[in-house]
PDB file of C-alpha atoms and ligand atoms in Angstrom:
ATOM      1  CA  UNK A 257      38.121  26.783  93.003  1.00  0.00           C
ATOM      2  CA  UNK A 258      37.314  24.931  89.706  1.00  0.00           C
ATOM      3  CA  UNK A 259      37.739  27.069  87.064  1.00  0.00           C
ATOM      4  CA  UNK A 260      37.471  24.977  83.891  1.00  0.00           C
ATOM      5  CA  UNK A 261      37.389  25.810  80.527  1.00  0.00           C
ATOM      6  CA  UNK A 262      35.004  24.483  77.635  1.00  0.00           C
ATOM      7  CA  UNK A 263      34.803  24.645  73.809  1.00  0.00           C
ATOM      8  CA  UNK A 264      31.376  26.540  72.657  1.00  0.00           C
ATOM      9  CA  UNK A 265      30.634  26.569  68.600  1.00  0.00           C
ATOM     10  CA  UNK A 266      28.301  28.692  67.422  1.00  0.00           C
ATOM     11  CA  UNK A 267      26.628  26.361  64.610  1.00  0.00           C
ATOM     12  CA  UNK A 268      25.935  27.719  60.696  1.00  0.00           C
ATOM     13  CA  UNK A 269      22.436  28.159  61.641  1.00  0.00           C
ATOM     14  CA  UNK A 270      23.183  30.257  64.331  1.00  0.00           C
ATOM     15  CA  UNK A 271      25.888  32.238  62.387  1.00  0.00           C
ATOM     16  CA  UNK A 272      23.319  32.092  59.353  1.00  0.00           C
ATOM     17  CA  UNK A 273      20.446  33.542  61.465  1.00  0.00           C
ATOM     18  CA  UNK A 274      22.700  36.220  63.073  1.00  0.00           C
ATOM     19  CA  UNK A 275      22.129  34.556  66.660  1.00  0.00           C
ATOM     20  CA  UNK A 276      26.434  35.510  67.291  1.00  0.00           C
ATOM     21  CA  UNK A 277      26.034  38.403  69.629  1.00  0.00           C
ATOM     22  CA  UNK A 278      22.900  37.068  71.131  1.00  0.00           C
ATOM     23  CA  UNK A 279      25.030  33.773  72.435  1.00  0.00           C
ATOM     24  CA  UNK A 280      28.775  36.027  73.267  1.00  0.00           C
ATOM     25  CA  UNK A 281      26.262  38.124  75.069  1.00  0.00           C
ATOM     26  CA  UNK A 282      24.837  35.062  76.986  1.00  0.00           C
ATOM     27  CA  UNK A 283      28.266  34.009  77.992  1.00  0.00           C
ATOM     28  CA  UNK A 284      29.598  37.275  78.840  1.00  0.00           C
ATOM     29  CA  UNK A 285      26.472  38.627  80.779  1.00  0.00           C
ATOM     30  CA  UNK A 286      27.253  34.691  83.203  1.00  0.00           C
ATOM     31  CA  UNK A 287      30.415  36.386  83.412  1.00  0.00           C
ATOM     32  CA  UNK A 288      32.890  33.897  81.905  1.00  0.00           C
ATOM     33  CA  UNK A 289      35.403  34.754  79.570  1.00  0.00           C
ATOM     34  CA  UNK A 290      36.280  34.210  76.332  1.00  0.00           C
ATOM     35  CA  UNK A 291      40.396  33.324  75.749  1.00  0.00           C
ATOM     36  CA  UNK A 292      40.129  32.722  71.951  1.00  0.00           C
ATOM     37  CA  UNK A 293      37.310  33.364  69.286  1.00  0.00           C
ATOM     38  CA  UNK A 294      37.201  32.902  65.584  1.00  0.00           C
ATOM     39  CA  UNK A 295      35.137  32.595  62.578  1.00  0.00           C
ATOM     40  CA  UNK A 296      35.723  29.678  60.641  1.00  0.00           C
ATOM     41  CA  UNK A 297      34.896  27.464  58.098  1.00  0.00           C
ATOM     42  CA  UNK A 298      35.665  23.638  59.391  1.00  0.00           C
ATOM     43  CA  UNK A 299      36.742  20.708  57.025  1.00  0.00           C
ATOM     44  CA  UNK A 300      35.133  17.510  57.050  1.00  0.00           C
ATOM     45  CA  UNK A 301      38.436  15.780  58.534  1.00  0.00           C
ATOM     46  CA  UNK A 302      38.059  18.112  61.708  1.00  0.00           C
ATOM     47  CA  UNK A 303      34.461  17.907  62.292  1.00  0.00           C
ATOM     48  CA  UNK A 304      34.738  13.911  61.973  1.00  0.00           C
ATOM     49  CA  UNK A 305      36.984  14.353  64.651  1.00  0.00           C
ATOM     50  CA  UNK A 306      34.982  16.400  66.748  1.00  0.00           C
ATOM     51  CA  UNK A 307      32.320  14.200  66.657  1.00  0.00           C
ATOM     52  CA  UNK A 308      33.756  10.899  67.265  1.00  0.00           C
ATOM     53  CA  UNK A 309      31.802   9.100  69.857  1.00  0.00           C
ATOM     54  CA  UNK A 310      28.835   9.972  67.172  1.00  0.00           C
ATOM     55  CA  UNK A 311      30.939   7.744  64.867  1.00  0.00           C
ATOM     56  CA  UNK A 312      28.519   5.002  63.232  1.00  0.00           C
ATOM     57  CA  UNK A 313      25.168   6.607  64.248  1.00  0.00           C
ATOM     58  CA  UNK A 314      22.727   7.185  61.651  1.00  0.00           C
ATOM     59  CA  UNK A 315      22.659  11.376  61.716  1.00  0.00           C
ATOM     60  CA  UNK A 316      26.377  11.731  61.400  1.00  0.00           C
ATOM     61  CA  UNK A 317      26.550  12.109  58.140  1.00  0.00           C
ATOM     62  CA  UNK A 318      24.363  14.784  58.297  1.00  0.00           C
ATOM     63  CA  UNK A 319      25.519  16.504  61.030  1.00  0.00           C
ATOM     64  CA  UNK A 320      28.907  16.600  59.054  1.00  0.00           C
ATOM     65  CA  UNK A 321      27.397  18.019  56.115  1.00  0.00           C
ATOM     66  CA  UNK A 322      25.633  20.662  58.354  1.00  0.00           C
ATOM     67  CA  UNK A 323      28.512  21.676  60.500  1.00  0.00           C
ATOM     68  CA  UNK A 324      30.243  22.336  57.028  1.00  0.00           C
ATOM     69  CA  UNK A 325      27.690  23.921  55.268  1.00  0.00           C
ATOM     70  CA  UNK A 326      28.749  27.742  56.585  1.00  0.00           C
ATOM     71  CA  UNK A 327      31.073  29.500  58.908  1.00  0.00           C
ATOM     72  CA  UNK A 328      30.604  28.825  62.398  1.00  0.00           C
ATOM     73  CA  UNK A 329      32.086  30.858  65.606  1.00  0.00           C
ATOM     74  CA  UNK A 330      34.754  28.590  67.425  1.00  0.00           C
ATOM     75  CA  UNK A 331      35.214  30.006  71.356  1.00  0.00           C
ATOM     76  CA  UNK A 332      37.411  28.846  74.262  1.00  0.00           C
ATOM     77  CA  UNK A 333      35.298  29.968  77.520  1.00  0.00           C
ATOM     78  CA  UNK A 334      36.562  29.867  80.572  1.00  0.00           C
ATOM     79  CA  UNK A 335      35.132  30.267  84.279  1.00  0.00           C
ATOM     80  CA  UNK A 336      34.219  28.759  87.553  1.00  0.00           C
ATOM     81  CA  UNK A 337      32.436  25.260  86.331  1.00  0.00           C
ATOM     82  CA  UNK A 338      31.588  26.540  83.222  1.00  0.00           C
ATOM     83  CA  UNK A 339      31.440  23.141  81.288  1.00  0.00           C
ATOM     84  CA  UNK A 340      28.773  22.282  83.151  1.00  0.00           C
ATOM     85  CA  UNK A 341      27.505  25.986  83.261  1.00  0.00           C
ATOM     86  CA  UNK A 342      27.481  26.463  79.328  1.00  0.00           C
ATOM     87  CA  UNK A 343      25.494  23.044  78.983  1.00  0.00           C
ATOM     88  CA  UNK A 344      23.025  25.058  81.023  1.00  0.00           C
ATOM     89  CA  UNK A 345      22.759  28.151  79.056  1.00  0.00           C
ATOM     90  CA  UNK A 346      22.471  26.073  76.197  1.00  0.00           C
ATOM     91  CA  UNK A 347      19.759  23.863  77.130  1.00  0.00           C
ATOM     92  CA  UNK A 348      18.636  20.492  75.706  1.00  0.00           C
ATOM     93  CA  UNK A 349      19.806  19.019  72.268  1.00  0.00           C
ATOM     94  CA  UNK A 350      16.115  18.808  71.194  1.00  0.00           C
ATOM     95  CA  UNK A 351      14.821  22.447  70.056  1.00  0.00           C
ATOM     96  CA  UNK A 352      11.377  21.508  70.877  1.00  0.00           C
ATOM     97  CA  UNK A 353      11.794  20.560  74.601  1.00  0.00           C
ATOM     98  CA  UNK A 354      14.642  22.671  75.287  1.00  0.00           C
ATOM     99  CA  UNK A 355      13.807  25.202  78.087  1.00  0.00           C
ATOM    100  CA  UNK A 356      12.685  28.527  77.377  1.00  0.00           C
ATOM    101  CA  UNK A 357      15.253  31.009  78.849  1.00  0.00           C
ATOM    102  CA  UNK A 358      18.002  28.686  77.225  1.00  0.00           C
ATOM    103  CA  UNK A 359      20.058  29.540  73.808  1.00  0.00           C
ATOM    104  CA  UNK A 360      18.044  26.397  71.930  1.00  0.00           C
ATOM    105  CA  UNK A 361      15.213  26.988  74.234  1.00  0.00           C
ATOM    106  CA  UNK A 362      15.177  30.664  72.642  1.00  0.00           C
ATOM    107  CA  UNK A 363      16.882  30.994  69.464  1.00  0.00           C
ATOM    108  CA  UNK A 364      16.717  27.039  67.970  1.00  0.00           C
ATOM    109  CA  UNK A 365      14.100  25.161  66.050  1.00  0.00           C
ATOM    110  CA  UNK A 366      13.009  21.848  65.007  1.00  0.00           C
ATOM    111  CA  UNK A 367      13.132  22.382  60.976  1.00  0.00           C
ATOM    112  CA  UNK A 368      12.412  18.540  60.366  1.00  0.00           C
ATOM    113  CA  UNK A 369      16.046  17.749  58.953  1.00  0.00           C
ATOM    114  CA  UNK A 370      17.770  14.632  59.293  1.00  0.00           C
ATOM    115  CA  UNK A 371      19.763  16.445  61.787  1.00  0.00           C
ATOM    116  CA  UNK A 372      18.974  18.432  64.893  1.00  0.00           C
ATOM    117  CA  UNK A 373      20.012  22.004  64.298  1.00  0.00           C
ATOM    118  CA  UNK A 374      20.330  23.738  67.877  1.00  0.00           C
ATOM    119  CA  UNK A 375      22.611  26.934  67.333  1.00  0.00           C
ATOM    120  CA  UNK A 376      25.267  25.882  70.100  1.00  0.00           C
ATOM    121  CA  UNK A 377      27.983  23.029  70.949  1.00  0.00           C
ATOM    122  CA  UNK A 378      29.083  22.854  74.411  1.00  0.00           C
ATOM    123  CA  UNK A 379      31.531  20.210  75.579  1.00  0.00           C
ATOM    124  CA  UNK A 380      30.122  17.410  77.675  1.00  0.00           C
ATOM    125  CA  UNK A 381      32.459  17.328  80.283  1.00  0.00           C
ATOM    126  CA  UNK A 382      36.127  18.551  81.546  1.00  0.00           C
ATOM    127  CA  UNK A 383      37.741  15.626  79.497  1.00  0.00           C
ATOM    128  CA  UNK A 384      35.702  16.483  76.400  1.00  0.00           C
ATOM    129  CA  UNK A 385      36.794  20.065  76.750  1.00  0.00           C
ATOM    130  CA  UNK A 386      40.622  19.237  76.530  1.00  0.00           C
ATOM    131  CA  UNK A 387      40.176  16.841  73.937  1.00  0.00           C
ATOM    132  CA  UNK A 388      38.145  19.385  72.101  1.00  0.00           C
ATOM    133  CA  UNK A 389      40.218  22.672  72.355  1.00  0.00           C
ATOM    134  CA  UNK A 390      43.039  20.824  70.996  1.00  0.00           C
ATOM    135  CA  UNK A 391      41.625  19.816  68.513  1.00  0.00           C
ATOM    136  CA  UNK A 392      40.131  23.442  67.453  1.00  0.00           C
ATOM    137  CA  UNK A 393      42.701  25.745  69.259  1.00  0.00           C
ATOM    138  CA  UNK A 394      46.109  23.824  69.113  1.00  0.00           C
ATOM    139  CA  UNK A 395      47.901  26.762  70.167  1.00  0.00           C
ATOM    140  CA  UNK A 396      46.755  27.070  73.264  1.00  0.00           C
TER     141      UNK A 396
HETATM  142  P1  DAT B 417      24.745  17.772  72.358  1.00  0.00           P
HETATM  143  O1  DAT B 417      25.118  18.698  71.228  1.00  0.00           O
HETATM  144  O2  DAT B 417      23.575  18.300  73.140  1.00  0.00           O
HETATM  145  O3  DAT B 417      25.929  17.397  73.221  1.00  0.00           O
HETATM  146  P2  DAT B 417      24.984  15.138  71.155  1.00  0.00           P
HETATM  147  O4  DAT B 417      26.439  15.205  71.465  1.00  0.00           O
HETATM  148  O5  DAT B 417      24.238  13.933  71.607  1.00  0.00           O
HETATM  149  O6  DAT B 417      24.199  16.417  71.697  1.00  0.00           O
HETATM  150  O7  DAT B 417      24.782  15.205  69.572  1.00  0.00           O
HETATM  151  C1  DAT B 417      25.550  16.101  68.790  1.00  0.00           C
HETATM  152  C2  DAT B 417      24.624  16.826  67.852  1.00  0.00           C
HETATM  153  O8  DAT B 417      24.060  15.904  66.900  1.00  0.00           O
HETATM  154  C3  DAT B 417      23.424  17.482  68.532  1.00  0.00           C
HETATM  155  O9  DAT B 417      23.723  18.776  68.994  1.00  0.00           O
HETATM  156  C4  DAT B 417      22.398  17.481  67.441  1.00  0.00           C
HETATM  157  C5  DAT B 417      22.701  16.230  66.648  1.00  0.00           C
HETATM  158  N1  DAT B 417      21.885  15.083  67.072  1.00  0.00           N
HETATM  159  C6  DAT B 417      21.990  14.429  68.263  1.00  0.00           C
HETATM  160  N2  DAT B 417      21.120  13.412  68.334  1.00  0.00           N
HETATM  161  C7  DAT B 417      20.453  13.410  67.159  1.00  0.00           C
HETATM  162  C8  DAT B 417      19.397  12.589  66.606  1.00  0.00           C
HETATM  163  N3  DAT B 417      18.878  11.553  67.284  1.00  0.00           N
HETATM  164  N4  DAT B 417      18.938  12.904  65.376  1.00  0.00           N
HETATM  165  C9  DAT B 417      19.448  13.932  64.680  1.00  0.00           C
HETATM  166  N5  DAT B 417      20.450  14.732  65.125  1.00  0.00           N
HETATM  167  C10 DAT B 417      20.931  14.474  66.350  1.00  0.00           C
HETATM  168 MG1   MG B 418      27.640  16.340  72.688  1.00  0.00          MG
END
């Protein structure tokens, strides 16, 4: 078996346009589980963090500002391959080709910001996962 987990944010735009139970229902009706889930509002320091391989490109700044602009939902999910499974459900980074039947297929837009605004983070891999849920749960 490879049961892996992942770290899934729920962005401010999702929390803003009440799209929470819409994406724990997503994950839940796949059948993976959550292990830890929290509303928070993240600091600059943290998010800068998060998003380090982004480091130096030209829409981190806003993406910063964004991811700190309202509470988002931080979630540890857990099940059989779900890194790869939760990059699924959540479709592509672009709101405009992502699939319909996906979370940014469904529920995201392009608004014509500086930034792409697409409702969900899913880590990229098992070794982004670790990295990841240390960084936002480091009590587990
Ligand atoms: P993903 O979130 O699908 O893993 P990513 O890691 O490449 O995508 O980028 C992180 C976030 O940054 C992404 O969800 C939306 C935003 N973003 C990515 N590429 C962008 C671009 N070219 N212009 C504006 N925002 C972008
Ligand atoms: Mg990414």
């Amino acid at each position: 078996s490879d049961v892996q987990r992942t770290l899934v944010l729920v962005k401010p735009d999702g929390v803003a346009r009440g799209n929470v139970g819409e994406v724990l229902r997503r994950i839940e009706a796949k059948g993976y589980t959550l292990v830890a889930l929290e509303l928070r509002q993240a600091d600059e320091a943290l998010l800068a963090e998060h998003y380090a391989e982004h480091a130096g490109k030209p829409f981190v700044r806003p993406l910063i500002e964004f991811m700190s602009s309202g509470p988002l939902v931080a979630a540890v999910v857990e099940g059989q391959r779900v890194v790869e499974g939760f990059r699924s459900l959540a479709g592509a980074t672009d709101p405009t080709t992502a699939a319909p039947g996906t979370i940014r297929g469904d529920l995201a837009r392009d608004w014509g910001a500086q930034v792409i605004e697409n409702v969900v983070h899913g880590s990229d891999s098992p070794q982004s996962a670790a990295r990841e849920i240390a960084l936002w749960f480091p009590a587990l």
